[in-house]
């Protein structure tokens, strides 16, 4: 919902163009190719499909659904929770209060989230999730996410409220190896209105 250059200088236009136009597009094509072989699965919402993956017995179908279905869901979610710095806004009172209750303060939350994002080895995501009414931070490898029941043993499951892509394709053109700098810059372009909506839902 914004131009490729809208998140400059925090996330550069070239990265956004390739990330959205090539990487995300590849996940969509891969998901559609997998679903073409399983038209019954194509009828359900993507969230339900991801939660039902352990029930897909055919590994040659389950793996592309996991990787490309996860990739499509994660990126769609990610774009929506970003905004130009001028429109980033502030966390709502209700959300900020819930963050303080869960983590002590907004700063403590950001520090813990950034640590989860920095420590994710290789490619993956950091998440703020709501699990049984409680806010938690977790992280997932590859294109897995906290909606994937029974597939991600080390991750907490729940409803994503905020997510950060820490694949190198998300930051390498501008930040090279400096993932912590990308994570720090991310806070400037969080769409706090959408995050508050996700939390309220
Ligand atoms: Mn990505």
PDB file of N, CA and C and ligand atoms in Angstrom, residues 19 75 165 169, ligand 1:
ATOM      1  N   UNK A  19      12.241  -7.349  -3.389  1.00  0.00           N
ATOM      2  CA  UNK A  19      11.604  -8.158  -2.337  1.00  0.00           C
ATOM      3  C   UNK A  19      10.140  -8.437  -2.695  1.00  0.00           C
ATOM      4  N   UNK A  75       4.790 -12.403   3.869  1.00  0.00           N
ATOM      5  CA  UNK A  75       5.094 -11.144   3.183  1.00  0.00           C
ATOM      6  C   UNK A  75       3.863 -10.242   3.091  1.00  0.00           C
ATOM      7  N   UNK A 165      10.931  -9.689   8.791  1.00  0.00           N
ATOM      8  CA  UNK A 165      11.663 -10.557   7.874  1.00  0.00           C
ATOM      9  C   UNK A 165      13.159 -10.317   8.069  1.00  0.00           C
ATOM     10  N   UNK A 169      17.706 -11.268   1.954  1.00  0.00           N
ATOM     11  CA  UNK A 169      17.098 -10.536   0.824  1.00  0.00           C
ATOM     12  C   UNK A 169      16.317  -9.309   1.296  1.00  0.00           C
TER      13      UNK A 169
HETATM   14 MN1  LIG B   1      11.295 -11.803   2.467  1.00  0.00          MN
END
